[in-house]
CSV table of C-alpha atoms and ligand atoms in Angstrom, one decimal:
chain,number,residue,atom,x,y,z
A,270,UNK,CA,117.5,127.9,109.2
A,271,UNK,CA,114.0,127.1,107.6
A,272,UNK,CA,113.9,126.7,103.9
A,273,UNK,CA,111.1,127.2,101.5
A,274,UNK,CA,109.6,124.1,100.2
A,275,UNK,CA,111.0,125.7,95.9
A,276,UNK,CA,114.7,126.2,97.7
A,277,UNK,CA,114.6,122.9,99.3
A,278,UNK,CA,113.9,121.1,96.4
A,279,UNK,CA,116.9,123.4,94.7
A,280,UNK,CA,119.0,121.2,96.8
A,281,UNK,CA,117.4,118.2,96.3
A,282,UNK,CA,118.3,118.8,92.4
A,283,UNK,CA,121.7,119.3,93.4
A,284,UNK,CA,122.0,116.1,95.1
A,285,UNK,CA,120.3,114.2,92.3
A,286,UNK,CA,116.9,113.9,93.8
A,287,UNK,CA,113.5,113.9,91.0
A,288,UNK,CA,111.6,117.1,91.3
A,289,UNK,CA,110.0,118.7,88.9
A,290,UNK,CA,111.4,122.1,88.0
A,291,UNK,CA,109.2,125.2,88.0
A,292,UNK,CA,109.2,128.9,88.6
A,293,UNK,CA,109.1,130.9,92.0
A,294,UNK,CA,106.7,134.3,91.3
A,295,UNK,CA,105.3,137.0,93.0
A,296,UNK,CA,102.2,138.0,91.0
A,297,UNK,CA,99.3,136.8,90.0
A,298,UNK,CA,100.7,137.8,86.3
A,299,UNK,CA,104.0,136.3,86.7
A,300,UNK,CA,102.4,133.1,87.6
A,301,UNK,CA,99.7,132.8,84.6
A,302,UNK,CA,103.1,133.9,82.2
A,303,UNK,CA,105.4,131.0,84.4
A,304,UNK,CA,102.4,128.5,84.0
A,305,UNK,CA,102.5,129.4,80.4
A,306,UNK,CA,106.1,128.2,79.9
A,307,UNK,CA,105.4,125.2,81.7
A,308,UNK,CA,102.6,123.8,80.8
A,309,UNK,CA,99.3,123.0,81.5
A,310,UNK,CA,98.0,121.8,84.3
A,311,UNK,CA,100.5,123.3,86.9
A,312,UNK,CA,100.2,123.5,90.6
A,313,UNK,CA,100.6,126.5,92.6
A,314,UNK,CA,101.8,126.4,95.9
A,315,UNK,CA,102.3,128.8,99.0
A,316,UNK,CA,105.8,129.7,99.8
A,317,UNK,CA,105.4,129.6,103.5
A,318,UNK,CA,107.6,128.2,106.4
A,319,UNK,CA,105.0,125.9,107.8
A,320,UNK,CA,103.1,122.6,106.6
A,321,UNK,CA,99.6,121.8,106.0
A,322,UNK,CA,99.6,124.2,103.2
A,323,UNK,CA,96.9,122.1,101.1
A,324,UNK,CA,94.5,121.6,104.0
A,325,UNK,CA,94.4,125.8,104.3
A,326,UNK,CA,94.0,125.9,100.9
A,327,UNK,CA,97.4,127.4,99.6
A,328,UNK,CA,97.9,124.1,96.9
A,329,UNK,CA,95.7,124.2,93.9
A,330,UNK,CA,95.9,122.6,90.8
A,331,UNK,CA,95.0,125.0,87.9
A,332,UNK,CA,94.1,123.7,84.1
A,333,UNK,CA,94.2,126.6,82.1
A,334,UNK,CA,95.5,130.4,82.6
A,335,UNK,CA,92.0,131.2,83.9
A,336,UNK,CA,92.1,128.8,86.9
A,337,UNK,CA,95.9,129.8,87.3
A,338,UNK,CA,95.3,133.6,88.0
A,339,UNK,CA,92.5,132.7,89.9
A,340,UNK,CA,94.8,130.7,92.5
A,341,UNK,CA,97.4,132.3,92.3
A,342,UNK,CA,94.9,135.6,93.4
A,343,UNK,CA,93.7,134.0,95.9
A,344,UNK,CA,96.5,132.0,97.6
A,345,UNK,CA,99.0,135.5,97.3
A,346,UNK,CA,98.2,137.6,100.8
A,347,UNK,CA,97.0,134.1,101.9
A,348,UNK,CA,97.6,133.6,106.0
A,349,UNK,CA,98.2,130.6,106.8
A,350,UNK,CA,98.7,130.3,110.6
A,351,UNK,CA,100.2,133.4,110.9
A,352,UNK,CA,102.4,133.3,107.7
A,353,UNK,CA,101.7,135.5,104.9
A,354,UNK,CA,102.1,134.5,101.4
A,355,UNK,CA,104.2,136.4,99.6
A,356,UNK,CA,106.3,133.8,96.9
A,357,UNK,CA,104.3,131.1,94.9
A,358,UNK,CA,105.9,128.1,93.6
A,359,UNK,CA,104.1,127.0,89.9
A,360,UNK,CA,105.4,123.5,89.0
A,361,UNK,CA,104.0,121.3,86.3
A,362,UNK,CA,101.4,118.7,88.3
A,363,UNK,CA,102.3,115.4,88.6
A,364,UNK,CA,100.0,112.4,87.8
A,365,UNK,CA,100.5,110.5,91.5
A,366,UNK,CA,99.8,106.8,92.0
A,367,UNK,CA,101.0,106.6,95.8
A,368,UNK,CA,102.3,108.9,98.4
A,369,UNK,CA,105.1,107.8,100.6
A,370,UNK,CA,107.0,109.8,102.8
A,371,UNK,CA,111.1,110.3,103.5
A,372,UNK,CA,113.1,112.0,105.9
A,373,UNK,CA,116.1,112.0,107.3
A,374,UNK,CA,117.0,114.2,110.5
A,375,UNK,CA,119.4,114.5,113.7
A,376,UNK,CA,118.5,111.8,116.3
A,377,UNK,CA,120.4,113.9,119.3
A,378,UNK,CA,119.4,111.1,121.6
A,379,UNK,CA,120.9,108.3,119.8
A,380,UNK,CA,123.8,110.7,118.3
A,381,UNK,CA,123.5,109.8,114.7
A,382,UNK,CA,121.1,110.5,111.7
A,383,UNK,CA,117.9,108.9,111.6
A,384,UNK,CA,116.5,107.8,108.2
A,385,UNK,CA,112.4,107.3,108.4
A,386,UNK,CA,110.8,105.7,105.7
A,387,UNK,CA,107.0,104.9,104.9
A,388,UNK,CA,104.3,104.0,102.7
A,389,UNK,CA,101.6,105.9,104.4
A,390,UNK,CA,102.5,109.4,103.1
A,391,UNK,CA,100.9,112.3,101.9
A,392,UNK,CA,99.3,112.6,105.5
A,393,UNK,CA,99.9,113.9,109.0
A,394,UNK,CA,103.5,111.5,109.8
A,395,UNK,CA,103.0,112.3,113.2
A,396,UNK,CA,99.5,110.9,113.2
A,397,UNK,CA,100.8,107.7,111.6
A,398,UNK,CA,103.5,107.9,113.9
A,399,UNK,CA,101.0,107.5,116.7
A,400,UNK,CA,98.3,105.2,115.7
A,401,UNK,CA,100.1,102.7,113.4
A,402,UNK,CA,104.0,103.0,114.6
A,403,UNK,CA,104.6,99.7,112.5
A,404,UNK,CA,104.2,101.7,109.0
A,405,UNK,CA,107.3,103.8,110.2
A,406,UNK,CA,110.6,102.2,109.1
A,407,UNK,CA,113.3,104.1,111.4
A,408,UNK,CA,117.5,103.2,110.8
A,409,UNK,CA,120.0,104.5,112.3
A,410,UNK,CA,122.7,105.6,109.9
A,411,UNK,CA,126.9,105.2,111.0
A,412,UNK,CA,127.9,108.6,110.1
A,413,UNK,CA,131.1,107.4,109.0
A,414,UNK,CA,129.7,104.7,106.5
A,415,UNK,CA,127.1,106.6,105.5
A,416,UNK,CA,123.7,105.2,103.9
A,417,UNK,CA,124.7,102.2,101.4
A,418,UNK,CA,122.6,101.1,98.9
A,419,UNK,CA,121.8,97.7,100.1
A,420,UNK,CA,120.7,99.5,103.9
A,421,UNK,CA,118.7,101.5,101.6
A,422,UNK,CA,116.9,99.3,99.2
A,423,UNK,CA,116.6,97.3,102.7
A,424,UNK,CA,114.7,100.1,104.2
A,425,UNK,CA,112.3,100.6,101.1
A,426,UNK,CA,111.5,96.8,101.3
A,427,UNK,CA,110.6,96.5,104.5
A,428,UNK,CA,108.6,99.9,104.9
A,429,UNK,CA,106.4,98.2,101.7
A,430,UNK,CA,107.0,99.7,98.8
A,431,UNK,CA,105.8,98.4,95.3
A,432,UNK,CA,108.6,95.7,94.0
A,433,UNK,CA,109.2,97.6,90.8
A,434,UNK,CA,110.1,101.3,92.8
A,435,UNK,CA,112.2,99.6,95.2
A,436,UNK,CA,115.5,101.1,93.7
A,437,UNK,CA,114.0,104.2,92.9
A,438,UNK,CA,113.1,104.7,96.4
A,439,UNK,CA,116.5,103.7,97.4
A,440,UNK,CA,118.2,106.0,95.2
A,441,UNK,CA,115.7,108.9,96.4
A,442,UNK,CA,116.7,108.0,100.1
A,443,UNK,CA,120.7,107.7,99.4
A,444,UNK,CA,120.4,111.3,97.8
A,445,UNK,CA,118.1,112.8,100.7
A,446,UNK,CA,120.7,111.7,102.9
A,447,UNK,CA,123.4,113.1,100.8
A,448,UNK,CA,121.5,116.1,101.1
A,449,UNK,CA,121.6,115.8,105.0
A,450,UNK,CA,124.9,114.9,104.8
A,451,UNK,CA,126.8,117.5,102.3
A,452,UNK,CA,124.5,120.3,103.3
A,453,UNK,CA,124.6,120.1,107.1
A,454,UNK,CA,121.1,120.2,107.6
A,455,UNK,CA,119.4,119.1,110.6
A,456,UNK,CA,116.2,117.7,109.0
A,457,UNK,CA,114.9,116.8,105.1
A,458,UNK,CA,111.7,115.8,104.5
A,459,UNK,CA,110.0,114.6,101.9
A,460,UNK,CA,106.0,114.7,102.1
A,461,UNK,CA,104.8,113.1,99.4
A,462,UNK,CA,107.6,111.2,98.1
A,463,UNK,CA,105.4,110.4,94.9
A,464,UNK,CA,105.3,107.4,92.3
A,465,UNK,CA,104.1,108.4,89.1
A,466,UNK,CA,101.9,106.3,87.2
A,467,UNK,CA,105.1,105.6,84.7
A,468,UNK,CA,106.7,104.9,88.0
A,469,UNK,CA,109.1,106.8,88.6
A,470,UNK,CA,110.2,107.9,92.2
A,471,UNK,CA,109.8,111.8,92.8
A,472,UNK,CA,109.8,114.7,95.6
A,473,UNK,CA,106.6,116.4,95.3
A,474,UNK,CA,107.0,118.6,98.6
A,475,UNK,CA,110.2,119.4,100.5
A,476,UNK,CA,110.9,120.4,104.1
A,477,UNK,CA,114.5,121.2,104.9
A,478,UNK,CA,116.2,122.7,107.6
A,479,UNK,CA,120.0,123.6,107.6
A,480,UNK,CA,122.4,123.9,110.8
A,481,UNK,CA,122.5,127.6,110.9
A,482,UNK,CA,126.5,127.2,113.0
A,483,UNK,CA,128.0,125.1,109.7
A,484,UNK,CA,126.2,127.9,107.2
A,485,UNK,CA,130.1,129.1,107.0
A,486,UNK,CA,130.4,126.3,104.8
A,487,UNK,CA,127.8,126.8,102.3
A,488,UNK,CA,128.6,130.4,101.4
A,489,UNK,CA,125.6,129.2,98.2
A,490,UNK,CA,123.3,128.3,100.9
A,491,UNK,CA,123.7,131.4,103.1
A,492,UNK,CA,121.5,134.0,100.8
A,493,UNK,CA,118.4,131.1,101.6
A,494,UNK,CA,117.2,132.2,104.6
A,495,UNK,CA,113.8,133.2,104.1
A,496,UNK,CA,114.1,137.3,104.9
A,497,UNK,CA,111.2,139.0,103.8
A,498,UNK,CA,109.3,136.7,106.1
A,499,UNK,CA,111.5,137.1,109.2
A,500,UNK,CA,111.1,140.0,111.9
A,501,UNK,CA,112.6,143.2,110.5
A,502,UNK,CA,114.6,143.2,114.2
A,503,UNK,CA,115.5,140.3,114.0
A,504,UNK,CA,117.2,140.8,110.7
A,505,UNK,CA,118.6,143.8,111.7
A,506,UNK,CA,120.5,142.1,114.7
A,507,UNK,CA,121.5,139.4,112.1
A,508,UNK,CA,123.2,142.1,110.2
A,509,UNK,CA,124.7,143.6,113.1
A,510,UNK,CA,125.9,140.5,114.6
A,511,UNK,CA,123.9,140.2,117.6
A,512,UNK,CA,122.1,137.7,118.5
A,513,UNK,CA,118.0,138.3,119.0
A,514,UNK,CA,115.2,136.6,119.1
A,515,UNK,CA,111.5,138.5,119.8
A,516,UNK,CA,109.2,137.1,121.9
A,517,UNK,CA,105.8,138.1,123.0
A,518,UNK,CA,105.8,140.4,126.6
A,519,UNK,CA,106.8,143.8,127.4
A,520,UNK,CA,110.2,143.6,129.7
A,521,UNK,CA,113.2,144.0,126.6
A,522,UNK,CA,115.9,141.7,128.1
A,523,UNK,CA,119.7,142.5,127.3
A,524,UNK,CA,123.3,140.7,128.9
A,525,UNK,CA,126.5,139.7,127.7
A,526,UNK,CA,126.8,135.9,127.1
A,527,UNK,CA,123.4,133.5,126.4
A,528,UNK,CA,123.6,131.8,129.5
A,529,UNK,CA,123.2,134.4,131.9
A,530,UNK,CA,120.6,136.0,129.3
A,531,UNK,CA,118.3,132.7,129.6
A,532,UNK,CA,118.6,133.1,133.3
A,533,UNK,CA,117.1,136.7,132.6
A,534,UNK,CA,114.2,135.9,131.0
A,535,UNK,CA,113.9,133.0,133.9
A,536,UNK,CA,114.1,135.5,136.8
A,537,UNK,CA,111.9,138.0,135.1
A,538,UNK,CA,109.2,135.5,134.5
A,539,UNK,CA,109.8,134.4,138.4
A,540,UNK,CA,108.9,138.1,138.9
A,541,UNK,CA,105.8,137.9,136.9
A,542,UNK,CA,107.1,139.6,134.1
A,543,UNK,CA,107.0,138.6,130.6
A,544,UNK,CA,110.1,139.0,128.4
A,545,UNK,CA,109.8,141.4,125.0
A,546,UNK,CA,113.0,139.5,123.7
A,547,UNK,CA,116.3,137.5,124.4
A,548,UNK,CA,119.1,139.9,123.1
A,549,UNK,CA,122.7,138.5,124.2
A,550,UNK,CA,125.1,141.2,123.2
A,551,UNK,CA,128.4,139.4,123.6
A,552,UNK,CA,131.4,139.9,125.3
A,553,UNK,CA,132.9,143.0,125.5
A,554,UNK,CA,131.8,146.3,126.4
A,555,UNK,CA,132.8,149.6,123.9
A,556,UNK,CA,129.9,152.0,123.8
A,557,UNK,CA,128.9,150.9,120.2
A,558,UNK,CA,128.1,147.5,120.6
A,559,UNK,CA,125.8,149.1,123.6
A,560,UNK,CA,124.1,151.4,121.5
A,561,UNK,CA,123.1,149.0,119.0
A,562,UNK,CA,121.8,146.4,121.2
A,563,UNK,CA,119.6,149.3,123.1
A,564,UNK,CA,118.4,150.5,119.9
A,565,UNK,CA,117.5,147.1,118.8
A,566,UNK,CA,115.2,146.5,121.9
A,567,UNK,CA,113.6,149.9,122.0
A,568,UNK,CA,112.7,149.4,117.8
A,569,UNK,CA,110.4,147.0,119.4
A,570,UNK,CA,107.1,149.4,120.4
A,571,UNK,CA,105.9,146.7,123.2
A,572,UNK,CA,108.9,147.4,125.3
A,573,UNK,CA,108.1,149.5,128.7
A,574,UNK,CA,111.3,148.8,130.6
A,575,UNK,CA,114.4,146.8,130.0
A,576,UNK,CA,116.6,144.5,132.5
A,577,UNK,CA,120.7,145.1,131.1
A,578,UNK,CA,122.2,142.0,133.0
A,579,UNK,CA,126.1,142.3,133.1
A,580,UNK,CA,128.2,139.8,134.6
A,581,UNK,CA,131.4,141.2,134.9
A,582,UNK,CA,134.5,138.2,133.9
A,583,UNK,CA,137.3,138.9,131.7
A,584,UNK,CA,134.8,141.8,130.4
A,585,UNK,CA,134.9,144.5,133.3
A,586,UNK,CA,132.1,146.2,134.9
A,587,UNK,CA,133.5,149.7,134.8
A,588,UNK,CA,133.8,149.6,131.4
A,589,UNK,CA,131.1,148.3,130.6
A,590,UNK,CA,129.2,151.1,132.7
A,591,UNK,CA,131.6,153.4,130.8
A,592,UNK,CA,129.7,151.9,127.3
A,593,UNK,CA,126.2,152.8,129.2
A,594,UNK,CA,127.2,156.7,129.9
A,595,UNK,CA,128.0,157.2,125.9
A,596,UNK,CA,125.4,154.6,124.8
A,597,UNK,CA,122.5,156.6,126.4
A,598,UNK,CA,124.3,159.9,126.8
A,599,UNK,CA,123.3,159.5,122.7
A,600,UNK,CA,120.2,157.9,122.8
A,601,UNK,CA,118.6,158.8,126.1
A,602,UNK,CA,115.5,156.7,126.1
A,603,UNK,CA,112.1,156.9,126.7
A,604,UNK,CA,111.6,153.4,128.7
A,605,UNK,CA,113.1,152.8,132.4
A,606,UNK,CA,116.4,150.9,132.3
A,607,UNK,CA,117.3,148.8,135.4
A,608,UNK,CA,121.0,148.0,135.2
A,609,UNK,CA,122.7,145.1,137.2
A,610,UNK,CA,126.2,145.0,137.3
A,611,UNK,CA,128.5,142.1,139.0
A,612,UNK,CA,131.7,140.4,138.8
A,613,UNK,CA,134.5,142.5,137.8
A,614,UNK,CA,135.2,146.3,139.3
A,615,UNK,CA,131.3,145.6,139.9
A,616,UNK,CA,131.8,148.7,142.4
A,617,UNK,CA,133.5,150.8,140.3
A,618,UNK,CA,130.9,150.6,137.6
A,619,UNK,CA,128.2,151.0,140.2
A,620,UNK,CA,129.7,154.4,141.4
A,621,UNK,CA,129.6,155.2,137.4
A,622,UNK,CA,126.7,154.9,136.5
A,623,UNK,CA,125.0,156.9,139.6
A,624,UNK,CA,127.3,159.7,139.0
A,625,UNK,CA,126.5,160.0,135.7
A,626,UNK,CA,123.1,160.3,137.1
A,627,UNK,CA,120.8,159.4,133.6
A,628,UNK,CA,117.8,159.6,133.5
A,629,UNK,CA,115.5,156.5,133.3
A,630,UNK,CA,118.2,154.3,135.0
A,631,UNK,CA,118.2,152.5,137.9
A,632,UNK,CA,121.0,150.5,138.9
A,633,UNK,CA,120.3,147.0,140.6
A,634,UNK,CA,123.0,144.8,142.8
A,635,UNK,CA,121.1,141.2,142.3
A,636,UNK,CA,119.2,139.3,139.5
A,637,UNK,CA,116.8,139.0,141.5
A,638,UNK,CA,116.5,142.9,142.5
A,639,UNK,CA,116.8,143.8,139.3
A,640,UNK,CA,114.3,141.6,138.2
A,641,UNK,CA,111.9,142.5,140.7
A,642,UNK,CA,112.4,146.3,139.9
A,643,UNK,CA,111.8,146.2,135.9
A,644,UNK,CA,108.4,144.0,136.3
A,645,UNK,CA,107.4,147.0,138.7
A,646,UNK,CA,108.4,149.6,136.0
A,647,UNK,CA,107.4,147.9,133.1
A,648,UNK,CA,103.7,147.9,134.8
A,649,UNK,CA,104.1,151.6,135.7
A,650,UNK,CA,104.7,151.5,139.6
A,651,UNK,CA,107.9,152.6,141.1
A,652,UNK,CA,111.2,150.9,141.0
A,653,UNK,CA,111.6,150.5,145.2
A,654,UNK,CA,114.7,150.9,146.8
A,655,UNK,CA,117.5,151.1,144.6
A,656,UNK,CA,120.6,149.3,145.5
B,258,LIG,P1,101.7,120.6,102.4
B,258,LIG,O1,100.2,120.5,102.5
B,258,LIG,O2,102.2,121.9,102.9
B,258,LIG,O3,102.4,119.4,102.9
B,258,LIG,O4,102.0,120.7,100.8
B,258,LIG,P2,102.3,119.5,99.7
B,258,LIG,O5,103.3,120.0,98.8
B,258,LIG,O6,102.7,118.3,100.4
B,258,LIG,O7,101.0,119.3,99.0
B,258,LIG,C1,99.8,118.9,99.6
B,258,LIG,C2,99.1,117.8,98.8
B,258,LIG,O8,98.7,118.4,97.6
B,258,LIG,C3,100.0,116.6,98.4
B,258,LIG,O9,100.0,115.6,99.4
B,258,LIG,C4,99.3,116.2,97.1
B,258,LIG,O10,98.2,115.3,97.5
B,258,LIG,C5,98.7,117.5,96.6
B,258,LIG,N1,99.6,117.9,95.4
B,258,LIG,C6,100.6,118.7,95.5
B,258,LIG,N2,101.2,118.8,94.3
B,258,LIG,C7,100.5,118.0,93.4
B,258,LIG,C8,100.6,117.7,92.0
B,258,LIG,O11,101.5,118.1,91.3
B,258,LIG,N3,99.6,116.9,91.5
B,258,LIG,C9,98.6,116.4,92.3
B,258,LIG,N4,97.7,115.6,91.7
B,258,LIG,N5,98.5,116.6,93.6
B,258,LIG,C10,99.4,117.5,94.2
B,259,LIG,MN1,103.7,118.1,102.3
């Protein structure tokens, strides 16, 4: 789970890390009334889930309440790459005499936490990554140590900063990976890590993103996701405890368990299909659960058939088909269904769902059938010969 750059640095604060503190608005008028509190100049900034906001224009500085309504008109409804701005974040500005950069993020290769330090911040890290790999101090962190001071200070010495910040940099990388640490997130950036000219040590941008399987644990970190930017499915599945993500075609995809799902969306795009979504609705089969997950995929207008790939284990094929009957005896949809049942009282369920008869379903034996027969639905031809 993505955090806003405002509710990343709310758990930087926690953790002891410098920001400065500010106000997240809405309006162009709660921003000149937040700069007002603060104080002259301020920075506004778009509260979007992606970087490179000051290169598309959604950072401004702003000296007076004139120059603050005026960004803060401009940057609000702002798209940047796709993301609409709807949440500023006005901070006081800071004087900055260098830009470093901080992170500190999963290394699943190596199994441990990476720590990255470097001088060169403020920029693309990736581009300093490439051309000048030597400005990039990496270290490897014991999980069960944890960061000491002396690795730290170590790390801010040899990536080259300025004598008199060394601690300060130390102490801003022990808390960012405290922050890593005690907050189970997977990555925390910090993009500029700024020195003021009274040289003090300071996260001026932060990118943080928690383990969504460990957010059981932070029951204060749970109401951060970012939801008025997410898909309104998508929340909706949340909600309902399914899991669904969109994606861009016109074939809804639907089984129980993510594995065989992902195989779905394989075989379908093996049949030249392209998958509307990845919707795994569990284990288990009673009729509501169905209903849900078929009501989910058909809120999605780009839908024009749906694959519903059961494989039948400890969960039972009948029954599931029994789930079907009352799931679309009460929605009856609009959009073909092919159905695939296997594994468990596979036959059984098979003999079901024909007598039942519905309309707009189809049942398929194979994947591969099944996949075959949606792509040739979803593009308007017939489904061939049913199984
Ligand atoms: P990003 O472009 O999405 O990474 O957004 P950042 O928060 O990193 O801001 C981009 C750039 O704007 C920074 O690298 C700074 O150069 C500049 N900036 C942001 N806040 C301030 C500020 O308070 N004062 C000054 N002088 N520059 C700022
Ligand atoms: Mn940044």
């Amino acid at each position: 789970m993505d955090l806003l750059e405002y509710q990343g640095k709310q758990l930087f604060a926690r953790h002891g890390l410098k920001v400065s503190s500010g106000e997240a608005v809405r309006t162009p008028e709660e921003a000149v009334r937040a700069a007002g509190t603060i104080g002259y100049p301020v920075v506004i900034k778009a509260q979007v889930l992606i970087g490179g906001r000051g290169k598309a224009g959604g950072v401004k500085l702003a000296a007076d309440e004139a120059q603050a309504r005026e960004h803060a008109e401009s940057i609000l409804g702002m798209d940047i790459r796709g993301h609409i701005v709807r949440t500023l974040w006005i901070e006081h500005a800071s004087e900055i005499a260098s830009e470093y950069y901080a992170s500190v993020l999963l290394d699943r290769s190596a199994k441990q936490p990476l720590v990255i330090f470097s001088v060169e911040g403020g920029v693309d890290i990736e581009q300093v990554a490439r051309q000048t790999p030597q400005k990039l101090m990496r270290h490897h962190v014991d999980t069960l140590a944890g960061l000491s001071r002396e690795q730290a200070v170590e790390i801010a010495t040899a990536g080259g900063a300025d004598g008199d910040v060394v601690q300060g940099v130390a102490d801003a990388l022990m808390a960012l990976y405290e922050v890593w640490d005690q907050e189970d997130a997977t990555l925390a950036e910090i993009n500029p890590l700024i020195v003021t000219p009274q040289r003090e040590v300071r996260a001026l941008d932060a990118k943080v993103s928690l383990d969504g399987n460990a957010l059981f644990r932070h029951p204060d970190n749970q109401a951060l996701g970012d939801r008025e930017n997410e898909d309104e499915i998508e929340r909706r599945a949340g909600e309902q405890g399914l899991q669904y993500v969109k994606l861009d075609g016109d074939i809804g995809v639907l089984g129980n368990g993510a594995g065989l799902v992902m195989s779905t969306l394989d075989v379908v795009a093996q049949a030249g299909g392209s998958p509307a979504n990845f919707l795994d609705a569990g284990g288990g089969s009673d009729a509501e659960k169905i209903k849900q997950a078929v009501a989910l995929i058909l809120a999605n207008d780009a839908v024009k058939a749906v694959l519903f790939n059961i494989f039948g284990g400890i969960t039972r094929c009948d029954e599931v088909a029994r789930g079907l009957i009352a799931a679309f005896t009460e929605i009856s949809p609009g959009v073909p269904f092919v159905v695939r049942l296997d594994g468990t009282n596979d036959v059984e369920g098979r003999r079901l769902l024909e007598q039942a008869a519905l309309p707009h379903v189809h049942a398929a034996r194979t994947m591969n059938q099944a996949a075959e027969m949606v792509v040739a639905l979803a593009a308007g031809r017939s489904a061939g010969t049913p199984a």
